[in-house]
């Protein structure tokens, strides 16, 4: 199976009109690291995690919220684009964290899909209901002041064979 087929199997709502792949697959970083453009980290309890941040369970949503708060994010009510802010959306189900996507300045979203590709997607619903996310939904939204971060990585135009 090709890695592209693995991506489309993991996220069945992807089609040719609602996303653009922006990187090759890699296991060097995950969606949490992608929020900060750390392409050489895998943020996960028990692997890479602040030692003073309590984690009752490796998928505990509150632990991830606290991590993002340390990185300057605060909870907000909506995923709608707000000029001057960078937003993230945490996908959860029954208090468990499954994924985080970050919003770009054009109001689209960017995600790292496990060990597969990064992609730019039109909206958050495209990832919802994915078997790989255990049917989690984008339910927690956070924002921080836009510091002018360069989104060249997220806007990449990877050419695939």
Short mmCIF file of C-alpha atoms in Angstrom, two decimals, residues 19-146:
data_model
loop_
_atom_site.label_atom_id
_atom_site.label_comp_id
_atom_site.label_asym_id
_atom_site.label_seq_id
_atom_site.Cartn_x
_atom_site.Cartn_y
_atom_site.Cartn_z
CA UNK A 19 -6.90 19.41 0.88
CA UNK A 20 -3.34 19.77 -0.36
CA UNK A 21 -0.50 17.56 0.85
CA UNK A 22 2.37 19.76 2.02
CA UNK A 23 5.05 17.26 3.13
CA UNK A 24 6.25 13.72 2.68
CA UNK A 25 5.42 11.20 5.42
CA UNK A 26 7.71 11.09 8.45
CA UNK A 27 7.78 9.69 11.96
CA UNK A 28 10.10 12.45 13.25
CA UNK A 29 7.25 14.61 14.61
CA UNK A 30 3.53 14.49 15.36
CA UNK A 31 0.57 16.87 15.23
CA UNK A 32 1.41 18.39 18.62
CA UNK A 33 4.94 19.28 17.53
CA UNK A 34 3.55 20.55 14.21
CA UNK A 35 1.69 23.30 16.08
CA UNK A 36 5.12 24.82 16.87
CA UNK A 37 6.83 23.72 13.64
CA UNK A 38 9.07 21.37 15.59
CA UNK A 39 9.90 18.90 12.86
CA UNK A 40 12.24 16.87 15.05
CA UNK A 41 10.04 16.26 18.13
CA UNK A 42 7.26 13.87 19.04
CA UNK A 43 5.24 15.41 21.88
CA UNK A 44 3.43 12.71 23.81
CA UNK A 45 3.25 11.75 27.50
CA UNK A 46 5.87 9.16 28.34
CA UNK A 47 7.99 10.19 25.37
CA UNK A 48 8.54 13.97 25.20
CA UNK A 49 6.60 15.84 27.87
CA UNK A 50 7.28 18.46 30.55
CA UNK A 51 8.20 16.47 33.67
CA UNK A 52 6.16 18.72 35.96
CA UNK A 53 2.96 18.42 33.90
CA UNK A 54 0.81 15.68 35.41
CA UNK A 55 -0.74 13.23 32.96
CA UNK A 56 -3.23 10.76 34.44
CA UNK A 57 -3.61 9.03 31.07
CA UNK A 58 -1.56 9.41 27.87
CA UNK A 59 -4.60 10.70 25.98
CA UNK A 60 -5.92 12.94 28.76
CA UNK A 61 -7.40 15.99 27.07
CA UNK A 62 -6.77 18.29 30.04
CA UNK A 63 -3.05 17.47 29.99
CA UNK A 64 -2.84 18.57 26.35
CA UNK A 65 -4.81 21.72 27.09
CA UNK A 66 -2.31 22.54 29.85
CA UNK A 67 0.60 21.93 27.47
CA UNK A 68 -0.87 24.31 24.90
CA UNK A 69 -1.52 26.87 27.64
CA UNK A 70 2.19 26.72 28.45
CA UNK A 71 2.82 27.52 24.84
CA UNK A 72 0.69 30.67 25.11
CA UNK A 73 -2.71 29.43 23.96
CA UNK A 74 -5.93 30.21 25.82
CA UNK A 75 -9.32 28.59 25.33
CA UNK A 76 -11.76 30.37 23.06
CA UNK A 77 -15.27 29.65 21.87
CA UNK A 78 -14.92 29.34 18.15
CA UNK A 79 -12.70 28.02 15.37
CA UNK A 80 -13.62 31.05 13.24
CA UNK A 81 -10.66 33.03 11.99
CA UNK A 82 -9.81 36.16 13.97
CA UNK A 83 -7.18 38.52 12.55
CA UNK A 84 -4.31 38.91 15.00
CA UNK A 85 -4.65 35.41 16.49
CA UNK A 86 -3.35 31.94 15.73
CA UNK A 87 -5.83 29.20 16.59
CA UNK A 88 -5.70 25.49 17.20
CA UNK A 89 -8.48 22.92 17.33
CA UNK A 90 -8.20 19.87 19.57
CA UNK A 91 -10.05 16.75 18.47
CA UNK A 92 -11.45 14.81 21.38
CA UNK A 93 -13.90 12.13 22.32
CA UNK A 94 -15.07 11.47 25.86
CA UNK A 95 -12.25 13.50 27.40
CA UNK A 96 -9.49 11.87 25.36
CA UNK A 97 -7.17 13.80 23.03
CA UNK A 98 -6.71 12.45 19.50
CA UNK A 99 -5.40 15.25 17.28
CA UNK A 100 -4.67 18.95 16.99
CA UNK A 101 -4.91 21.10 13.85
CA UNK A 102 -3.65 24.66 13.49
CA UNK A 103 -5.29 27.47 11.62
CA UNK A 104 -3.40 29.41 8.97
CA UNK A 105 -3.86 33.09 8.17
CA UNK A 106 -6.08 32.32 5.19
CA UNK A 107 -8.51 30.58 7.63
CA UNK A 108 -7.62 27.09 6.35
CA UNK A 109 -6.12 24.45 8.62
CA UNK A 110 -2.91 22.44 8.71
CA UNK A 111 -2.52 18.98 10.22
CA UNK A 112 0.14 16.32 10.63
CA UNK A 113 -1.55 12.95 10.22
CA UNK A 114 0.31 10.51 12.47
CA UNK A 115 3.46 9.25 10.74
CA UNK A 116 1.98 10.18 7.38
CA UNK A 117 1.83 13.54 5.58
CA UNK A 118 1.17 17.10 6.65
CA UNK A 119 -1.73 18.59 4.84
CA UNK A 120 -3.55 21.84 4.41
CA UNK A 121 -7.31 21.32 4.62
CA UNK A 122 -10.34 23.50 4.03
CA UNK A 123 -12.12 22.89 7.29
CA UNK A 124 -12.04 20.87 10.50
CA UNK A 125 -14.89 18.53 9.61
CA UNK A 126 -12.79 16.77 6.98
CA UNK A 127 -10.91 14.94 9.74
CA UNK A 128 -13.95 14.27 11.92
CA UNK A 129 -15.30 10.76 11.88
CA UNK A 130 -11.97 9.32 10.77
CA UNK A 131 -11.29 5.84 12.08
CA UNK A 132 -7.72 6.92 12.90
CA UNK A 133 -9.10 9.61 15.22
CA UNK A 134 -11.50 7.17 16.87
CA UNK A 135 -14.43 9.27 15.58
CA UNK A 136 -13.23 12.30 17.56
CA UNK A 137 -14.48 15.79 16.75
CA UNK A 138 -12.90 19.22 16.88
CA UNK A 139 -14.39 20.39 20.15
CA UNK A 140 -11.81 22.49 22.00
CA UNK A 141 -10.50 25.69 20.46
CA UNK A 142 -7.58 27.75 21.67
CA UNK A 143 -5.86 30.89 20.44
CA UNK A 144 -2.78 33.02 21.02
CA UNK A 145 -1.64 36.33 19.70
CA UNK A 146 -0.18 36.01 16.20
#
